[in-house]
Every structure is written in structure tokens, then in C-alpha cells.
Amino acid sequence: GGFCMSTTKNKVGLKETIAILSLYFVSMGFTVVTPAMAKLAAAFPDNNFSLISTLPTLFVVFATLWAGTVAGKKVKYRTLALTGCIIFTVSGTLPAIVGGSFAFILVTRALVGIGLGLMAPLGNALIIGLYEGQKQAAYLGYGTLLMNGGGIILQMLGGALADIGWKTTFFGHLLGVISIVCLIFLPEPEKAPVQQETGGKPAAKDKISPFVYAIAILFLLFNVLNYPVMLNMSLMFEMKGAGGATMAATALSLYTVAGCVAGFLFGTIFKIMKRFCLPIAFFLWAIGAYCIYIGKTMVVMSAGTILIGFAFSVIMPAAFTLVGMRTPPSTVAIGTSIVMALMNLGGFLSSFWLSLLKAICGENIYSPLLVETVIIAVLGVVFLIYNPFPKQAEQ
């Protein structure tokens, strides 16, 4: 039912557009504390401090799946977004004000995950529901751009605050206030026009395409493979003598900057490369992982992170474009949330993947990179042969 809506579909004003994009700004919100990891380790020497970073991702999974089921059906998009953003901002900031025990911090981190999870599926679902064609591709790209950009700002702010002390780091979550103000103007997508098309029998048509599950499993795999590489970056830089923590942080921010560039250009890249944007992105990713694996200098290793960052930020909006093409409008929100949930679950599972590699290879710094290179290159070949885009969408 795309074409019959095209007149109303693009009537989204500037305020509404800013509101939609503000959903992406805080989507990397759990990374505020990443720069403070060393300080948190010193503050809680007897606890598994890495949980402060990974626990939110687990709760994002459950909240995302629930949000995708009720968004636009039982609960308004705006209500979900505002509730999520308020929970994120308040619970994220609490440890800075109250301080508290390790257990208390973990409770607030779980709440941070729930807040982020409630917002996670909404941005992509709204863009797929409100825009189409070239404009949709461009805005999905801008969403990825803002997700990366917000990630950079949140981490830099977290880093600056961490220099004062581990408690002050948590004030970084107050950036959520900006999104709360913007989200007041969040538009509601039209009710999907499926009912009248099928003569009031929506059930037959409104099945989630199995394709969505395939994409979701791919994203789970991406994060299992790539999360450890990002996590171990500072270790790798030290082991290879390519520079210390600052150099590693620079390489990681270049990953994000490259992601911003890819997000910004995605509409154009997609227009020119069509279906080939996927295999090309996979090959760039594989080359990037291999560069980090063999690299001995800051330049080569940073080139690797740039390639991976660029590739991932082409693959992500392309995948959501596919979700929009392959699944009925009324299931877009839940389809998007399944992809986001499994992606976050991949981040959580990556620690088990690292343990497994350590058991098999005796180390888990270099082996993840080699495995990542091979699997991603194979996926590049798969998508070179197999075209996931529906034929009519080729124009």
C-alpha cells in the first residue's frame, strides 16, 4: 500500500523530523560510561565491573521487543519515546547524585537499558512508515549518522567527566534532556492501510517476513564478531606498540566518524550502487578487520577501524530499507525491533564468544579478528551472488 499513501507520506515538518532524528541521538547512551571503565574498575575492585557496560544491552533486548509489539498499536510512539528517554536520563544520572553500591549502580544500568530499549525500534520504524524511496534511504542514513555522532559526543562528554571522578561520569546522561524536549513533537505514523485492502481481514497479510529474522540473525552475528574488536582496541594498540589508550580512543572515534560519513552519504551510495552496496560493504569490512589484524602502526590499524565503521553504517540502513520493502507496514515496528534486539543481544553474547576463543586458541585478542575477516568476506560473496532486494525495488 505504498503508492496510495505517497501524497500524505512525506508531510513531515521540520519539528517532526528533528524529533524523529533525536531518537537516534541517545541510542548509544550506554557508552557514556565506557571512558570511565578504568576508574570504575578501581572503585569496585571486587566486582565484575564490565557488567556496568554490558548489562544495559541485555535489558535493551527485552524492552525493544516489547516496544516493537505495542508501538502504534496499543501505545503511541510519542508516549513510548518520552517514557524511554525519561527513564534513561533519570536512571542514568542517579549514580552521580546518589553514589551508591555496585548493586545499586547495576540496577540503574538495567533501567538505562530498558529506557533505551523502549526507544530503539521507533526511529527506523517511523522513517520507514513516513517516508519512501530516495528520501527514506537518505533519512535512514541520517539516523545512522546521528547514532554515531551522538555516540561520539556522549563518549567525549563521559571521558571529560571521568577525569573529575567516576561518579561525575554519570552526569553525561543528562544529554537525554535535549531528546526529551525534541520528542514532544514526535509524529505518529498513519495506521497501516492493510485492513481495507484485505476487506477487514488483516491477519492473513500481517505476518512478519522470515526475511526479517534472517537479517536479525545476521546483526546478532555482526555484534558477536565486532563488539570484542572494539572492546579490545586499547589492548591491541599496546600489544602491537602502536600507541596507548589515547591512540586506541582516536582509532575508535575514527570508526565512528567513518560511520557518520557513511550514514550521511547512504542515500547517494544506495542510489548509485543499488544491490551491490551490500557485498561491497562486506568486502570493505573484511579488509578493515584484516588491517587491524596485521597492522603494527597507528595508521594501518586506524585505516582498519575506518573501513569497518564505514561498512557497518552502509549495511545498517540498507538492512532497514530491506525490512521496509519485505514486510507489511503494520509489522514494520515489530520487525525493526527484532533486528535491534538481536543486535544488542550479540553485544551481550560477545563476552561468551571471547571465552570460547580463549579456550580454543589460547588467546582472544587476535583470533576474533581472523574469524571476523573470514566470516564477513564469505558474507560478501553470498550477497554478490544472492540479491535480497525485491525486483520491483531495483528502480
XYZ file of C-alpha atoms in Angstrom:
395
model
C 0.000 0.000 0.000
C 2.928 2.324 -0.603
C 1.815 4.334 -3.627
C -1.667 5.160 -2.361
C -0.084 6.965 0.590
C 2.611 8.862 -1.247
C 0.737 12.161 -1.028
C 0.363 12.104 2.744
C 3.524 10.155 3.387
C 6.029 12.988 3.115
C 4.082 15.648 5.019
C 6.519 15.669 7.890
C 7.593 19.111 9.048
C 10.992 20.190 10.368
C 9.969 19.888 14.050
C 8.741 16.331 13.477
C 11.874 15.377 11.541
C 14.118 16.708 14.331
C 12.014 14.741 16.833
C 12.474 11.502 14.866
C 16.216 12.054 14.497
C 16.564 12.901 18.221
C 15.618 9.264 18.918
C 18.950 8.256 17.380
C 20.971 10.847 19.262
C 20.803 8.993 22.599
C 20.601 5.462 21.160
C 24.256 4.815 22.059
C 23.579 6.153 25.553
C 25.056 3.215 27.430
C 28.522 4.152 26.080
C 28.711 7.268 28.304
C 30.491 5.173 30.949
C 32.959 3.437 28.594
C 35.751 6.027 29.078
C 35.417 5.627 32.868
C 35.983 1.845 32.848
C 39.454 2.061 34.439
C 38.141 4.350 37.207
C 35.150 2.079 37.830
C 37.471 -0.940 37.998
C 39.497 0.864 40.681
C 36.343 1.891 42.558
C 34.887 -1.638 42.576
C 37.918 -3.967 42.560
C 35.982 -6.971 43.882
C 33.142 -6.788 41.357
C 32.720 -7.674 37.700
C 32.846 -4.011 36.674
C 32.453 -4.827 32.927
C 28.770 -5.520 33.733
C 28.326 -1.746 34.098
C 28.969 -1.552 30.352
C 27.320 -4.786 29.134
C 24.269 -5.177 31.406
C 22.183 -2.443 29.705
C 22.451 -4.265 26.355
C 20.682 -7.300 27.812
C 17.761 -5.200 29.068
C 17.626 -3.291 25.782
C 16.753 -6.645 24.145
C 13.604 -7.277 26.205
C 12.396 -3.678 26.197
C 12.945 -3.387 22.425
C 10.879 -6.478 21.661
C 8.041 -5.264 23.879
C 8.143 -1.740 22.397
C 8.022 -3.143 18.860
C 4.919 -5.168 19.695
C 2.913 -2.281 21.163
C 4.259 0.756 19.206
C 1.474 2.480 17.304
C -0.964 -0.314 18.213
C -1.510 -0.203 21.984
C 0.830 2.650 22.901
C 1.584 5.825 20.957
C 5.081 6.234 19.528
C 5.427 9.537 21.381
C 4.419 8.001 24.726
C 6.945 5.182 24.327
C 9.719 7.526 23.235
C 9.206 10.047 26.035
C 8.866 7.339 28.704
C 12.038 5.630 27.450
C 14.038 8.846 27.289
C 12.957 9.971 30.775
C 13.842 6.550 32.272
C 17.234 6.682 30.504
C 18.042 10.227 31.662
C 16.909 9.845 35.279
C 18.293 6.355 35.980
C 21.499 7.130 34.057
C 22.185 10.213 36.188
C 21.231 8.687 39.579
C 24.680 7.201 40.455
C 26.211 10.686 40.056
C 23.818 12.159 42.607
C 23.328 9.228 44.995
C 26.650 7.425 44.504
C 25.703 4.088 45.968
C 26.830 0.494 45.968
C 27.808 -1.646 42.994
C 24.398 -3.381 43.197
C 22.617 -0.016 43.073
C 24.617 1.016 40.009
C 23.702 -2.265 38.278
C 20.000 -1.633 38.961
C 20.278 1.841 37.402
C 22.163 0.339 34.413
C 19.373 -2.182 33.878
C 16.906 0.736 33.867
C 19.115 2.597 31.375
C 18.823 -0.457 29.115
C 15.030 -0.513 29.475
C 14.808 3.202 28.656
C 16.985 2.827 25.559
C 15.107 -0.326 24.535
C 11.749 1.477 24.547
C 13.173 3.997 22.042
C 15.305 1.606 19.977
C 12.838 0.388 17.327
C 10.935 3.670 16.923
C 13.263 5.769 14.753
C 13.670 3.275 11.916
C 10.004 2.236 12.087
C 8.886 5.891 11.832
C 11.203 6.633 8.911
C 10.057 3.508 7.059
C 6.426 4.435 7.833
C 6.573 8.147 6.987
C 8.991 8.396 4.054
C 9.567 6.418 0.913
C 12.055 5.942 -1.897
C 15.163 8.096 -2.007
C 14.004 10.191 0.950
C 13.570 7.093 3.121
C 17.075 5.848 2.246
C 18.535 9.286 2.998
C 16.795 9.575 6.393
C 17.743 6.034 7.436
C 21.302 7.138 6.654
C 20.928 10.327 8.683
C 19.640 8.211 11.571
C 22.821 6.146 11.435
C 24.816 9.385 11.219
C 23.174 10.764 14.367
C 23.518 7.466 16.202
C 27.282 7.577 15.569
C 27.526 11.334 16.186
C 25.594 11.037 19.442
C 27.888 8.167 20.417
C 30.962 10.366 19.894
C 29.510 13.277 21.879
C 28.334 11.019 24.734
C 31.711 9.279 24.975
C 33.716 12.510 24.834
C 31.489 14.009 27.496
C 31.804 10.818 29.582
C 35.591 10.939 29.185
C 35.821 14.585 30.242
C 33.580 13.934 33.256
C 35.502 10.745 34.175
C 38.637 12.862 34.621
C 36.876 14.550 37.548
C 35.824 11.238 39.123
C 33.842 8.082 38.357
C 30.628 9.478 39.849
C 30.580 12.599 37.698
C 30.749 10.408 34.545
C 27.093 9.552 35.078
C 26.083 13.206 34.625
C 26.735 12.566 30.912
C 23.255 11.017 30.720
C 21.744 14.485 31.198
C 22.180 14.974 27.439
C 18.955 12.965 27.250
C 17.124 16.161 28.276
C 17.727 17.539 24.751
C 15.986 14.500 23.248
C 13.122 14.722 25.774
C 12.371 18.282 24.603
C 12.527 17.282 20.919
C 10.389 14.151 21.397
C 7.367 16.246 22.415
C 6.918 16.850 18.648
C 7.235 13.202 17.591
C 4.688 12.403 14.826
C 2.511 9.289 14.761
C 2.635 7.247 11.550
C -0.716 6.595 9.886
C -2.383 3.365 10.811
C -1.080 0.923 8.219
C -3.659 0.734 5.397
C -3.777 -3.053 5.421
C -7.263 -3.515 6.826
C -9.223 -2.002 3.958
C -7.077 -3.709 1.310
C -7.843 -7.191 2.590
C -11.506 -6.464 3.262
C -11.061 -6.285 7.025
C -9.041 -9.485 7.251
C -5.594 -8.194 8.266
C -4.429 -11.435 9.858
C -3.621 -13.166 6.593
C -1.354 -10.384 5.371
C 0.275 -9.160 8.523
C 2.839 -11.869 9.058
C 6.404 -10.796 9.718
C 8.514 -11.819 6.767
C 11.004 -14.629 7.601
C 13.446 -12.314 5.874
C 13.339 -10.065 8.961
C 14.532 -12.944 11.152
C 17.374 -13.641 8.713
C 18.521 -10.005 8.921
C 18.182 -10.082 12.724
C 20.382 -13.187 12.986
C 22.969 -11.512 10.725
C 23.041 -8.475 13.041
C 23.447 -10.722 16.068
C 26.436 -12.289 14.313
C 27.881 -8.853 13.421
C 27.891 -7.738 17.036
C 29.238 -11.022 18.407
C 32.136 -10.657 15.954
C 32.745 -6.933 16.138
C 31.996 -5.950 19.740
C 35.155 -7.692 21.091
C 37.326 -5.936 18.494
C 36.092 -2.549 19.695
C 36.391 -3.619 23.335
C 39.978 -4.868 22.925
C 41.203 -1.941 20.846
C 43.293 -0.326 23.593
C 44.830 -3.714 24.487
C 45.747 -4.365 20.849
C 47.340 -0.962 20.441
C 49.508 -1.593 23.489
C 50.443 -5.165 22.467
C 51.485 -4.028 18.997
C 53.269 -0.954 20.270
C 51.030 1.224 18.081
C 50.330 3.695 20.893
C 48.488 3.705 24.196
C 44.907 4.296 25.264
C 44.705 7.721 23.617
C 45.706 6.305 20.220
C 43.178 3.497 20.627
C 40.479 6.010 21.546
C 41.392 8.025 18.439
C 41.088 4.910 16.263
C 37.698 4.152 17.806
C 36.431 7.664 17.218
C 37.612 7.381 13.593
C 35.441 4.237 13.375
C 32.501 6.363 14.452
C 33.429 9.309 12.206
C 33.595 6.929 9.225
C 30.172 5.657 10.297
C 28.892 9.245 10.281
C 30.215 9.785 6.758
C 28.608 6.555 5.538
C 25.334 7.500 7.213
C 25.380 10.938 5.652
C 26.127 9.566 2.168
C 23.966 6.447 2.395
C 21.111 7.809 0.254
C 23.571 8.574 -2.558
C 25.559 5.342 -2.134
C 22.342 3.331 -2.292
C 21.137 5.218 -5.369
C 24.367 4.523 -7.276
C 25.238 1.005 -6.125
C 21.727 -0.409 -5.661
C 22.010 -4.041 -4.611
C 25.824 -4.014 -4.787
C 26.115 -1.719 -1.766
C 25.852 -4.830 0.463
C 28.635 -7.047 -0.973
C 30.958 -4.046 -1.391
C 30.376 -3.039 2.232
C 31.090 -6.600 3.420
C 34.367 -6.728 1.464
C 35.443 -3.345 2.895
C 34.629 -4.651 6.375
C 36.687 -7.820 5.844
C 39.648 -5.753 4.573
C 39.283 -3.487 7.627
C 39.348 -6.395 10.088
C 42.394 -7.823 8.302
C 44.166 -4.429 8.508
C 43.684 -4.370 12.292
C 44.892 -7.995 12.440
C 48.161 -7.442 10.515
C 48.653 -3.749 11.373
C 51.602 -2.732 13.528
C 51.172 1.031 13.267
C 48.541 3.544 14.285
C 47.914 4.362 10.581
C 47.195 0.807 9.376
C 45.068 -0.087 12.401
C 43.093 3.149 12.188
C 42.536 2.505 8.469
C 41.023 -0.816 9.533
C 38.642 0.777 12.033
C 37.648 3.412 9.446
C 36.761 0.706 6.897
C 34.705 -1.296 9.414
C 32.910 1.824 10.657
C 32.074 2.920 7.113
C 30.947 -0.555 6.033
C 28.713 -1.157 9.045
C 26.992 2.196 8.586
C 26.191 1.289 4.978
C 24.937 -2.197 5.884
C 22.689 -0.996 8.717
C 20.436 1.470 6.819
C 20.439 -0.937 3.827
C 19.115 -3.667 6.114
C 16.315 -1.436 7.435
C 15.456 -0.397 3.879
C 15.071 -4.118 3.172
C 12.867 -4.586 6.245
C 10.631 -1.800 4.887
C 10.431 -3.495 1.469
C 9.952 -7.042 2.696
C 7.394 -6.824 5.488
C 3.825 -5.355 5.621
C 3.562 -1.778 7.003
C 1.790 -2.852 10.204
C 4.655 -5.210 11.116
C 7.487 -2.747 10.455
C 7.753 -1.689 14.128
C 7.987 -5.237 15.454
C 10.265 -6.249 12.539
C 12.620 -3.368 13.309
C 12.600 -4.219 16.998
C 13.504 -7.865 16.338
C 16.568 -6.714 14.374
C 17.584 -4.195 17.075
C 17.008 -6.695 19.884
C 19.152 -9.408 18.320
C 21.841 -6.853 17.501
C 22.029 -5.869 21.190
C 21.924 -9.500 22.250
C 25.015 -10.018 20.065
C 26.859 -7.397 22.108
C 25.955 -9.236 25.298
C 26.892 -12.668 23.887
C 30.262 -11.442 22.617
C 31.846 -11.985 26.057
C 30.954 -15.705 25.822
C 32.397 -15.766 22.289
C 35.652 -14.361 23.680
C 35.752 -17.063 26.380
C 35.195 -19.737 23.741
C 38.026 -18.420 21.551
C 40.337 -18.276 24.550
C 39.559 -21.930 25.280
C 40.198 -22.971 21.663
C 43.079 -20.697 20.595
C 44.665 -19.854 23.948
C 44.153 -16.139 23.262
C 41.218 -13.903 22.377
C 42.813 -10.695 21.126
C 43.898 -11.651 17.613
C 41.743 -14.734 16.906
C 38.436 -12.763 16.883
C 39.831 -10.569 14.112
C 40.832 -13.513 11.939
C 37.456 -15.229 12.370
C 35.689 -11.924 11.670
C 37.708 -11.383 8.479
C 36.798 -14.826 7.107
C 33.077 -14.794 8.021
C 32.479 -11.249 6.740
C 34.328 -11.972 3.462
C 32.174 -15.088 2.964
C 29.038 -12.965 3.521
C 30.341 -10.566 0.867
C 30.493 -13.447 -1.617
C 26.998 -14.628 -0.601
C 25.443 -11.205 -1.274
C 27.388 -10.855 -4.505
C 25.536 -13.950 -5.751
C 22.231 -13.520 -3.931
C 20.204 -10.328 -4.363
C 17.938 -9.697 -1.339
C 16.172 -6.678 -2.863
C 12.747 -7.321 -4.440
C 12.936 -6.900 -8.220
C 10.413 -4.031 -8.404
C 12.519 -2.057 -5.943
C 15.517 -2.020 -8.292
C 14.476 1.295 -9.806
